[in-house]
Tab-separated table of C-alpha atoms in Angstrom:
chain	number	residue	atom	x	y	z
A	7	MET	CA	-0.463	0.099	-0.006
A	8	THR	CA	1.216	3.538	-0.696
A	9	ALA	CA	1.726	5.891	1.674
A	10	VAL	CA	-1.027	8.355	-0.644
A	11	THR	CA	-3.456	5.017	-0.678
A	12	GLU	CA	-3.383	5.133	3.159
A	13	TYR	CA	-3.800	8.528	3.477
A	14	LEU	CA	-6.857	8.660	1.268
A	15	GLN	CA	-8.805	5.709	3.517
A	16	GLN	CA	-7.841	7.850	6.476
A	17	VAL	CA	-9.312	11.111	5.343
A	18	ALA	CA	-11.956	9.531	3.763
A	19	ALA	CA	-12.584	7.983	6.971
A	20	ALA	CA	-12.603	11.533	8.737
A	21	ILE	CA	-15.495	12.714	5.817
A	22	ALA	CA	-17.640	9.407	6.696
A	23	ARG	CA	-17.439	10.533	10.626
A	24	GLU	CA	-17.873	14.081	9.772
A	25	ASP	CA	-14.482	14.827	12.008
A	26	GLY	CA	-13.870	18.517	11.025
A	27	GLU	CA	-10.669	18.414	13.251
A	28	ALA	CA	-9.337	15.117	11.836
A	29	LEU	CA	-10.218	16.732	8.194
A	30	ALA	CA	-8.082	19.658	9.105
A	31	GLU	CA	-5.249	18.057	10.366
A	32	PHE	CA	-4.994	16.069	6.893
A	33	THR	CA	-5.839	18.952	4.741
A	34	ASP	CA	-3.170	21.613	6.742
A	35	LEU	CA	-1.385	23.845	4.216
A	36	LEU	CA	1.221	23.841	6.393
A	37	MET	CA	1.353	20.394	7.109
A	38	THR	CA	3.903	18.755	9.127
A	39	GLU	CA	7.421	17.936	7.351
A	40	GLU	CA	7.100	13.923	8.201
A	41	TRP	CA	3.745	13.538	6.124
A	42	VAL	CA	5.155	15.542	3.645
A	43	GLY	CA	7.878	13.315	3.868
A	44	MET	CA	5.448	10.383	3.310
A	45	LEU	CA	3.173	11.764	0.721
A	46	LEU	CA	5.694	13.417	-2.107
A	47	PRO	CA	7.785	10.382	-3.382
A	48	ASP	CA	4.613	8.953	-4.280
A	49	LEU	CA	3.211	12.292	-5.426
A	50	GLN	CA	6.278	12.969	-7.841
A	51	ARG	CA	6.602	9.921	-9.673
A	52	MET	CA	2.483	9.831	-10.405
A	53	LYS	CA	0.730	11.239	-13.371
A	54	GLN	CA	-2.026	13.387	-13.270
A	55	ASP	CA	-4.285	11.256	-14.080
A	56	GLN	CA	-3.383	8.281	-12.230
A	57	LEU	CA	-3.821	10.529	-9.454
A	58	ASP	CA	-7.083	11.830	-10.090
A	59	ASN	CA	-8.574	8.433	-10.809
A	60	LEU	CA	-6.889	7.308	-7.128
A	61	VAL	CA	-8.832	9.990	-5.111
A	62	GLU	CA	-12.001	9.445	-6.878
A	63	GLN	CA	-12.572	6.167	-5.999
A	64	ALA	CA	-11.190	6.830	-2.293
A	65	ILE	CA	-13.081	10.086	-1.538
A	66	LEU	CA	-16.534	10.782	-2.317
A	67	SER	CA	-17.795	14.203	-4.535
A	68	PRO	CA	-17.246	16.977	-3.816
A	69	TYR	CA	-14.139	16.212	-1.496
A	70	ASP	CA	-12.669	14.666	-4.110
A	71	LEU	CA	-11.880	17.877	-5.982
A	72	TYR	CA	-10.872	19.544	-2.648
A	73	VAL	CA	-8.471	16.836	-1.941
A	74	LYS	CA	-6.725	17.046	-5.588
A	75	SER	CA	-6.159	20.604	-5.090
A	76	PHE	CA	-4.486	19.655	-2.337
A	77	LEU	CA	-2.274	16.913	-3.172
A	78	ASN	CA	-1.530	19.137	-5.873
A	79	TYR	CA	-0.602	21.770	-3.536
A	80	LEU	CA	1.924	19.707	-2.015
A	81	ASN	CA	3.759	18.564	-5.347
A	82	THR	CA	3.847	22.537	-6.285
A	83	PRO	CA	7.705	22.772	-7.105
A	84	ASP	CA	8.509	26.222	-6.540
A	85	GLU	CA	7.725	27.957	-3.481
A	86	ARG	CA	7.189	30.933	-4.980
A	87	ASP	CA	3.927	29.148	-6.298
A	88	TYR	CA	2.622	28.431	-2.846
A	89	TYR	CA	0.406	30.989	-1.924
A	90	ASP	CA	-1.532	31.182	-5.093
A	91	VAL	CA	-1.683	27.358	-5.384
A	92	ALA	CA	-3.184	27.062	-1.565
A	93	ALA	CA	-5.738	30.098	-2.838
A	94	SER	CA	-7.291	27.604	-4.927
A	95	VAL	CA	-7.224	24.815	-2.531
A	96	PHE	CA	-8.665	26.939	-0.028
A	97	ALA	CA	-11.315	28.382	-2.965
A	98	GLN	CA	-12.192	24.813	-3.587
A	99	PHE	CA	-13.070	23.590	-0.113
A	100	CYS	CA	-15.342	27.090	0.516
A	101	GLN	CA	-17.079	26.512	-2.617
A	102	PRO	CA	-19.335	23.780	-2.942
A	103	VAL	CA	-17.800	22.011	0.200
A	104	PHE	CA	-17.901	23.915	3.049
A	105	ALA	CA	-22.017	23.888	4.279
A	106	LYS	CA	-21.584	21.723	7.438
A	107	ALA	CA	-20.930	23.084	11.449
A	108	TRP	CA	-18.597	20.714	11.453
A	109	HIS	CA	-16.699	22.429	8.402
A	110	VAL	CA	-15.557	24.821	10.530
A	111	PRO	CA	-12.634	23.125	11.777
A	112	VAL	CA	-11.464	22.742	8.435
A	113	VAL	CA	-12.359	26.157	6.810
A	114	LYS	CA	-10.639	27.551	10.278
A	115	ARG	CA	-7.255	26.056	9.488
A	116	LEU	CA	-6.939	26.605	6.063
A	117	CYS	CA	-7.635	30.253	6.786
A	118	GLU	CA	-4.659	30.232	9.299
A	119	GLY	CA	-2.460	28.326	6.329
A	120	LEU	CA	-3.300	31.318	4.358
A	121	MET	CA	-2.467	33.943	6.657
A	122	GLN	CA	0.989	32.316	6.859
A	123	LEU	CA	1.963	31.776	3.424
A	124	ALA	CA	0.687	35.219	3.055
A	125	VAL	CA	3.153	37.030	5.473
A	126	GLN	CA	6.138	34.726	3.203
A	127	ARG	CA	4.535	36.078	0.085
A	128	ASP	CA	4.521	39.173	1.234
A	129	ALA	CA	8.270	39.350	2.998
A	130	TYR	CA	9.752	37.675	-0.434
A	131	LEU	CA	8.139	40.550	-2.807
A	132	LYS	CA	9.218	43.241	-0.301
A	133	LYS	CA	13.247	41.948	-0.583
A	134	LEU	CA	12.644	42.110	-4.553
A	135	GLY	CA	12.069	45.573	-3.909
A	136	LYS	CA	8.577	45.014	-4.955
A	137	LYS	CA	5.185	46.286	-3.362
A	138	GLY	CA	3.463	43.373	-1.282
A	139	THR	CA	-0.550	43.099	-2.258
A	140	THR	CA	-1.200	39.381	-1.186
A	141	TYR	CA	-2.583	40.754	2.398
A	142	THR	CA	-5.260	42.980	0.011
A	143	ASN	CA	-5.597	39.646	-1.948
A	144	LEU	CA	-6.131	37.826	1.414
A	145	GLN	CA	-8.841	40.341	2.492
A	146	ASN	CA	-10.392	39.960	-0.946
A	147	ARG	CA	-10.722	36.105	0.091
A	148	PHE	CA	-11.998	36.520	3.199
A	149	SER	CA	-14.492	39.147	2.758
A	150	TRP	CA	-15.730	36.467	-0.102
A	151	LEU	CA	-15.853	34.031	2.607
A	152	MET	CA	-17.834	36.048	4.760
A	153	SER	CA	-20.620	36.548	2.044
A	154	LEU	CA	-20.682	33.009	1.385
A	155	ILE	CA	-21.644	32.291	5.369
A	156	LEU	CA	-23.423	35.570	5.866
A	157	VAL	CA	-26.199	34.979	2.396
A	158	ASP	CA	-28.670	32.540	3.298
A	159	ARG	CA	-28.324	29.365	1.129
A	160	PRO	CA	-30.769	26.461	1.757
A	161	GLY	CA	-28.598	23.501	2.479
A	162	PHE	CA	-25.957	25.993	3.473
A	163	GLU	CA	-27.426	26.524	7.168
A	164	GLY	CA	-24.511	25.340	9.189
A	165	THR	CA	-21.786	27.944	7.491
A	166	LYS	CA	-23.014	30.598	10.103
A	167	ALA	CA	-21.381	28.960	12.773
A	168	ALA	CA	-18.196	29.846	11.176
A	169	ALA	CA	-19.073	33.794	11.170
A	170	LEU	CA	-17.130	35.021	14.285
A	171	VAL	CA	-14.357	32.017	13.985
A	172	ILE	CA	-13.622	33.373	10.853
A	173	ALA	CA	-13.567	37.281	11.660
A	174	ASN	CA	-11.844	36.871	14.354
A	175	ILE	CA	-9.219	35.245	12.897
A	176	ALA	CA	-8.408	37.810	9.828
A	177	LEU	CA	-9.017	40.820	12.483
A	178	ARG	CA	-6.210	39.677	14.660
A	179	PHE	CA	-4.276	38.943	12.038
A	180	TYR	CA	-4.446	42.413	10.332
A	181	ALA	CA	-4.034	43.743	14.169
A	182	ASN	CA	-0.699	41.890	14.602
A	183	ILE	CA	0.871	42.510	10.964
A	184	ASP	CA	-0.962	46.738	11.777
A	185	GLU	CA	-3.025	46.715	8.889
A	186	TRP	CA	-6.148	47.426	10.521
A	187	HIS	CA	-7.729	49.308	7.231
A	188	LEU	CA	-7.987	46.077	6.131
A	189	CYS	CA	-9.894	45.245	8.893
A	190	THR	CA	-13.323	47.508	8.158
A	191	LYS	CA	-15.088	45.487	5.236
A	192	LEU	CA	-15.832	42.470	7.480
A	193	ILE	CA	-16.943	44.201	9.887
A	194	ARG	CA	-18.889	46.509	7.782
A	195	GLN	CA	-20.594	42.472	6.165
A	196	ILE	CA	-21.182	41.607	9.933
A	197	ASP	CA	-23.048	44.840	10.510
A	198	GLN	CA	-24.959	44.960	7.088
A	199	ARG	CA	-26.260	41.483	7.758
A	200	ARG	CA	-26.917	42.370	11.680
A	201	LEU	CA	-25.712	39.122	12.688
A	202	ASP	CA	-27.363	37.596	15.743
A	203	LEU	CA	-24.316	37.320	17.539
A	204	GLY	CA	-25.873	36.123	20.809
A	205	SER	CA	-26.260	32.920	18.691
A	206	TYR	CA	-22.310	32.435	19.514
A	207	PRO	CA	-19.990	31.064	22.306
A	208	MET	CA	-19.491	33.783	24.377
A	209	SER	CA	-15.694	33.288	23.654
A	210	GLN	CA	-16.250	33.743	20.461
A	211	ARG	CA	-18.210	37.348	21.160
A	212	VAL	CA	-15.795	38.480	23.643
A	213	THR	CA	-12.445	38.022	21.452
A	214	PHE	CA	-14.494	39.731	18.518
A	215	HIS	CA	-16.112	42.994	20.586
A	216	PHE	CA	-12.051	43.479	22.135
A	217	LEU	CA	-11.141	43.195	18.548
A	218	VAL	CA	-13.661	45.709	17.434
A	219	GLY	CA	-12.699	48.401	20.228
A	220	ARG	CA	-9.507	48.376	19.475
A	221	LEU	CA	-9.917	48.877	15.530
A	222	LYS	CA	-12.035	51.563	16.844
A	223	LEU	CA	-9.228	52.599	19.083
A	224	GLN	CA	-6.997	52.863	16.273
A	225	TYR	CA	-9.370	55.116	14.454
A	226	GLN	CA	-10.099	57.247	17.195
A	227	LYS	CA	-13.704	56.227	17.569
A	228	TYR	CA	-13.820	56.206	21.570
A	229	ARG	CA	-17.447	55.789	21.712
A	230	GLY	CA	-17.277	52.623	20.017
A	231	ALA	CA	-14.298	51.742	21.563
A	232	GLU	CA	-15.757	51.766	25.143
A	233	LYS	CA	-19.316	50.067	23.584
A	234	HIS	CA	-16.701	47.447	22.581
A	235	LEU	CA	-13.858	46.892	24.831
A	236	ALA	CA	-16.680	47.646	27.594
A	237	PHE	CA	-18.529	44.276	26.841
A	238	ALA	CA	-15.368	42.301	26.492
A	239	LEU	CA	-14.112	43.244	29.838
A	240	GLU	CA	-18.128	42.433	31.602
A	241	HIS	CA	-17.600	38.784	29.669
A	242	CYS	CA	-14.394	38.043	29.776
A	243	HIS	CA	-13.473	34.536	31.938
A	244	ALA	CA	-12.865	36.047	35.342
A	245	ALA	CA	-9.329	33.294	35.445
A	246	ALA	CA	-7.853	34.803	32.274
A	247	LEU	CA	-6.060	37.422	33.922
A	248	GLN	CA	-4.024	38.809	31.200
A	249	ASN	CA	-6.701	39.274	29.069
A	250	ARG	CA	-8.774	41.050	31.109
A	251	ARG	CA	-5.654	43.491	32.170
A	252	THR	CA	-5.330	44.258	28.461
A	253	ILE	CA	-9.258	44.710	27.183
A	254	PHE	CA	-8.877	47.291	31.158
A	255	VAL	CA	-6.126	49.232	29.946
A	256	LEU	CA	-7.337	49.916	26.540
A	257	LEU	CA	-11.337	50.652	28.000
A	258	LEU	CA	-9.808	53.256	30.002
A	259	VAL	CA	-7.980	54.975	27.322
A	260	ALA	CA	-11.350	54.994	25.598
A	261	ARG	CA	-12.675	56.256	28.599
A	262	MET	CA	-9.954	58.534	29.833
A	263	VAL	CA	-9.575	60.562	26.036
A	264	ARG	CA	-13.747	61.618	27.109
A	265	GLY	CA	-13.068	62.076	30.464
A	266	VAL	CA	-13.816	58.907	32.603
A	267	LEU	CA	-11.560	58.292	35.194
A	268	PRO	CA	-11.216	54.902	36.812
A	269	HIS	CA	-11.226	54.137	40.232
A	270	GLN	CA	-8.030	53.338	42.817
A	271	ARG	CA	-9.356	49.994	43.648
A	272	LEU	CA	-9.606	49.234	39.953
A	273	LEU	CA	-6.432	50.198	38.755
A	274	GLU	CA	-4.537	48.219	42.114
A	275	GLN	CA	-6.683	45.015	41.058
A	276	PHE	CA	-4.922	44.836	37.691
A	277	GLU	CA	-1.329	45.826	39.261
A	278	LEU	CA	-1.470	49.574	36.937
A	279	HIS	CA	-1.680	52.177	39.625
A	280	HIS	CA	2.032	52.285	39.101
A	281	ILE	CA	1.559	53.414	35.683
A	282	PHE	CA	-1.905	54.939	35.591
A	283	GLY	CA	-1.390	56.445	39.294
A	284	PRO	CA	0.790	59.633	38.414
A	285	LEU	CA	-0.675	59.764	34.940
A	286	ILE	CA	-4.024	59.967	35.689
A	287	GLY	CA	-3.140	62.725	39.049
A	288	ALA	CA	-1.296	64.571	36.337
A	289	TYR	CA	-4.172	64.829	34.030
A	290	LYS	CA	-7.005	65.704	36.773
A	291	GLN	CA	-4.380	68.475	37.700
A	292	GLY	CA	-3.839	70.171	34.340
A	293	ASN	CA	-0.280	69.364	34.805
A	294	PHE	CA	1.413	69.101	31.794
A	295	ARG	CA	4.763	68.558	32.759
A	296	VAL	CA	4.635	65.898	34.712
A	297	TYR	CA	1.696	64.062	32.750
A	298	ASP	CA	4.019	64.185	29.667
A	299	GLN	CA	7.082	62.635	31.739
A	300	VAL	CA	5.103	59.496	32.589
A	301	LEU	CA	3.603	59.151	29.578
A	302	GLU	CA	7.585	59.444	27.759
A	303	GLN	CA	8.564	57.009	31.031
A	304	HIS	CA	6.064	54.344	29.920
A	305	ARG	CA	6.517	55.044	26.279
A	306	ALA	CA	7.291	51.479	25.241
A	307	TYR	CA	4.238	50.320	27.054
A	308	PHE	CA	1.730	52.654	25.198
A	309	SER	CA	3.171	52.042	22.172
A	310	ALA	CA	3.210	48.163	21.860
A	311	LEU	CA	-0.860	48.885	23.009
A	312	GLY	CA	-1.027	51.486	20.281
A	313	THR	CA	-2.484	53.827	22.338
A	314	TYR	CA	0.569	56.692	22.859
A	315	PHE	CA	-0.873	59.290	20.401
A	316	ASP	CA	-4.690	59.087	21.945
A	317	LEU	CA	-2.870	59.674	25.670
A	318	GLN	CA	-0.624	62.434	23.896
A	319	MET	CA	-2.690	64.362	21.812
A	320	ARG	CA	-6.086	63.211	22.577
A	321	THR	CA	-6.280	64.530	26.322
A	322	ARG	CA	-5.303	67.909	25.895
A	323	MET	CA	-8.309	69.394	25.848
A	324	ILE	CA	-9.473	68.143	28.935
A	325	MET	CA	-6.615	69.060	30.512
A	326	TYR	CA	-6.761	72.647	29.862
A	327	ARG	CA	-10.096	72.306	30.679
A	328	ASN	CA	-8.969	70.724	34.326
A	329	LEU	CA	-5.992	73.251	34.352
A	330	PHE	CA	-8.592	76.208	33.933
A	331	ARG	CA	-10.906	74.940	36.164
A	332	ARG	CA	-8.603	74.978	39.114
A	333	VAL	CA	-7.771	78.691	38.420
A	334	TRP	CA	-11.846	79.265	38.288
A	335	VAL	CA	-11.989	77.513	41.979
A	336	VAL	CA	-8.687	79.022	43.174
A	337	LEU	CA	-10.223	82.935	42.338
A	338	ASN	CA	-13.717	82.066	43.664
A	339	GLN	CA	-12.201	81.277	47.051
A	340	GLN	CA	-10.283	85.028	47.078
A	341	GLN	CA	-13.572	86.708	45.766
A	342	PRO	CA	-16.385	85.573	43.465
A	343	THR	CA	-16.012	85.928	40.100
A	344	THR	CA	-17.200	85.276	36.458
A	345	GLN	CA	-14.421	86.686	34.437
A	346	LEU	CA	-11.018	85.025	33.797
A	347	ASP	CA	-8.180	87.046	32.584
A	348	TYR	CA	-5.491	85.661	29.857
A	349	ASN	CA	-2.832	86.865	32.067
A	350	SER	CA	-3.910	84.446	34.935
A	351	LEU	CA	-4.440	81.216	32.672
A	352	SER	CA	-1.074	82.068	30.801
A	353	ARG	CA	0.160	81.814	33.913
A	354	ALA	CA	-0.945	78.876	35.399
A	355	CYS	CA	-0.636	77.033	31.754
A	356	ARG	CA	3.750	77.863	32.275
A	357	PHE	CA	3.044	76.513	36.225
A	358	GLY	CA	1.904	73.217	34.552
A	359	GLY	CA	4.388	72.971	32.363
A	360	VAL	CA	3.121	74.698	29.250
A	361	GLU	CA	6.521	76.604	27.950
A	362	ASN	CA	6.173	80.279	26.398
A	363	MET	CA	2.321	80.149	26.550
A	364	SER	CA	1.205	83.335	25.068
A	365	ILE	CA	-1.895	85.438	25.446
A	366	ILE	CA	-2.988	84.571	21.901
A	367	GLY	CA	-2.546	81.222	22.465
A	368	VAL	CA	-4.248	81.671	25.710
A	369	GLU	CA	-7.159	82.926	24.053
A	370	SER	CA	-6.999	80.287	21.437
A	371	ILE	CA	-7.280	77.889	23.676
A	372	VAL	CA	-10.334	79.081	25.724
A	373	VAL	CA	-12.039	79.856	22.161
A	374	SER	CA	-11.246	76.339	21.283
A	375	MET	CA	-12.698	75.149	24.701
A	376	ILE	CA	-15.755	77.697	24.038
A	377	SER	CA	-16.797	75.862	20.987
A	378	GLN	CA	-16.028	72.653	22.139
A	379	GLY	CA	-18.570	72.859	25.028
A	380	TYR	CA	-15.831	72.314	28.088
A	381	MET	CA	-16.345	76.128	29.064
A	382	LYS	CA	-19.414	77.618	29.039
A	383	GLY	CA	-19.160	81.195	28.616
A	384	TYR	CA	-17.786	84.364	25.551
A	385	THR	CA	-14.410	86.016	25.204
A	386	LEU	CA	-13.756	89.968	24.979
A	387	PRO	CA	-11.087	89.929	23.251
A	388	GLY	CA	-10.198	93.830	23.765
A	389	ARG	CA	-9.929	92.862	27.364
A	390	GLY	CA	-8.395	89.771	27.238
A	391	VAL	CA	-10.843	88.270	29.863
A	392	VAL	CA	-13.237	85.193	29.200
A	393	VAL	CA	-16.429	85.549	30.777
A	394	VAL	CA	-17.827	81.792	32.315
A	395	SER	CA	-21.190	81.148	33.091
A	396	LYS	CA	-22.909	81.164	36.579
A	397	ASN	CA	-23.634	78.006	36.471
A	398	HIS	CA	-21.119	74.970	35.815
A	399	PRO	CA	-18.934	76.957	33.997
A	400	PHE	CA	-17.239	73.670	33.236
A	401	PRO	CA	-19.544	70.958	32.261
A	402	ASN	CA	-18.317	67.428	32.835
A	403	PRO	CA	-16.618	66.164	30.167
A	404	TYR	CA	-18.661	62.811	30.009
A	405	GLN	CA	-21.769	64.305	30.324
A	406	LEU	CA	-20.868	66.654	27.670
A	407	ALA	CA	-20.097	63.579	25.508
A	408	GLN	CA	-23.234	61.970	26.039
A	409	THR	CA	-25.002	65.210	25.174
A	410	LYS	CA	-23.239	65.626	22.079
A	411	LYS	CA	-24.594	62.511	21.092
A	412	ARG	CA	-28.038	62.769	21.949
A	413	GLY	CA	-27.860	66.171	20.345
A	414	ALA	CA	-26.342	64.716	16.904
A	415	LYS	CA	-29.136	62.247	16.703
A	416	LYS	CA	-31.669	64.560	17.251
A	417	ARG	CA	-30.045	66.863	14.256
A	418	LEU	CA	-29.886	63.539	12.025
A	419	SER	CA	-33.214	62.921	12.582
A	420	HIS	CA	-34.491	66.573	11.522
A	421	ALA	CA	-31.918	66.283	8.384
A	422	VAL	CA	-34.260	63.227	7.305
A	423	LEU	CA	-37.465	64.716	7.824
A	424	ARG	CA	-36.143	67.533	5.943
A	425	ARG	CA	-35.829	65.327	2.952
A	426	LEU	CA	-39.007	63.676	2.827
A	427	PRO	CA	-41.760	64.942	0.514
A	428	GLY	CA	-44.077	67.385	2.618
A	429	GLN	CA	-47.122	65.123	3.118
A	430	LEU	CA	-45.024	62.043	4.132
A	431	ARG	CA	-42.776	64.391	6.439
A	432	ARG	CA	-46.069	65.458	8.368
A	433	THR	CA	-46.641	61.937	8.264
A	434	SER	CA	-43.166	60.783	10.059
A	435	ALA	CA	-43.593	63.856	12.724
A	436	ASN	CA	-46.948	63.090	14.088
A	437	SER	CA	-46.201	59.163	14.052
A	438	GLY	CA	-45.182	59.358	17.668
A	439	ALA	CA	-47.954	61.053	18.826
C-alpha cells in the first residue's frame, strides 16, 4: 500500500465520521514535514490522471476535488507559487464543499495556513523591492468567504457557525501586522447582515468585541471603542487575568479621552496603579509637565498597545479644562467672579509645564474650549478676558460627550425629515404621538 493510498483512506474515514478536526489535520496547508516526506515521493512519481483516478475512487464528491487540489498543492515545485496554489485549495473547499457546521475547523485551518503563506509571499516581494499586495488579496478572499457564510442559502445553514471564527482570525491577523484598514470590510459585512451575535459562544463574542474595540480605538472612534471593550471586559472569563488586564487598559484609555477616570481600586486590582496613578493625577490637575514625563517614561508600554498617540494628543483639551477650572476655583475662593483674565490663565499654563504660552495662545485655547463645550462663556478680546457662566462653567466632559451624542441623533432625525416630501414628512412627524 502506497503512502498516498493510506492517506486517502484516512481522509475518507474522517469525512465518513464527520470529523472536522481530523480533516483539518489531513489537509493543513502547513502540514508537518513528516507527512509531506511520506507523500511527496509518491506524488512526484504519479501522473496527474493516475492521481485523479485514485482520489475519485477513495473520496466522495465534492470532497474529491478538494483533496485533489490539496495534493497538487503539496506537489508544487516552486515555493513562490505556494500562496496562489493554496488559494485555489481554499476556494475549492469554500465552494461547494463548505456547508456543514463540522466543516468549520477545516475552514479555520485553511485560513490560518493561507495567512502564514501570505506573510511569506509579501516578505519575498519586499526583498525584491516590490510592493506587497498579498494581504489585500487575502482580504478579498476573506470577504468572499464571509459573503458565502452570511448569505441565506438552503442547505448551507451550518456555515453561519463559522462567522465569528473567521472574523476573529482575520481581525487578529491584520491587527498583528498593523494593517487595520483591511479589517473594516469584514466588520461592515457583519454589521450590514445584522448577525445575531448572541447565538455564538461567549468566548468568540468576547474576542470579536475586543478586536472591534481595538479597531475603533485605532481610528479614534472612542464611543464605539468604549462600547465594545466594556462588553469584552464584562464577559471575559475571570481566570483570564492577562486578557482582562489588556482589555481594561484599552477601555481606560477610551474613557480617559472622553473624561471618565477609573477608581483607584480598579487600578490596584489590575496592578496598573504604578503606571496610571501618576498619569491620572497629572491629568486631573492639568499638569502637563508631569503628565508628559510619565507618558515618556512608559512610552514603550503604551506604544505596544497602540495607545500612545491617544494619550499624548487626545487628552490635551480636557487637561486645559481641568487646569482652567482650578484657576477659576482659586479665584472664586478669594472673591466670587465670572471673569478669567488671560494673564492668569497664561501663568497657570506655564506653571503646569506649557512653556512659552502667549496670550494669543491662551485665547485660542479658550475659544476652542467654548466651541467644544468644555467651557460655558464668551470672550472679550479687547480686554483679554473670558466671562464664564455662573452655573457650571466647566461641564463634565463625559456628560458633555453624551449630550453631543443625543444632539447629533436629534439633528440627524431633523435632517432626514427635511428631505422627505411634505405630506410624508407631516405623517412621519406625527407618527410618534
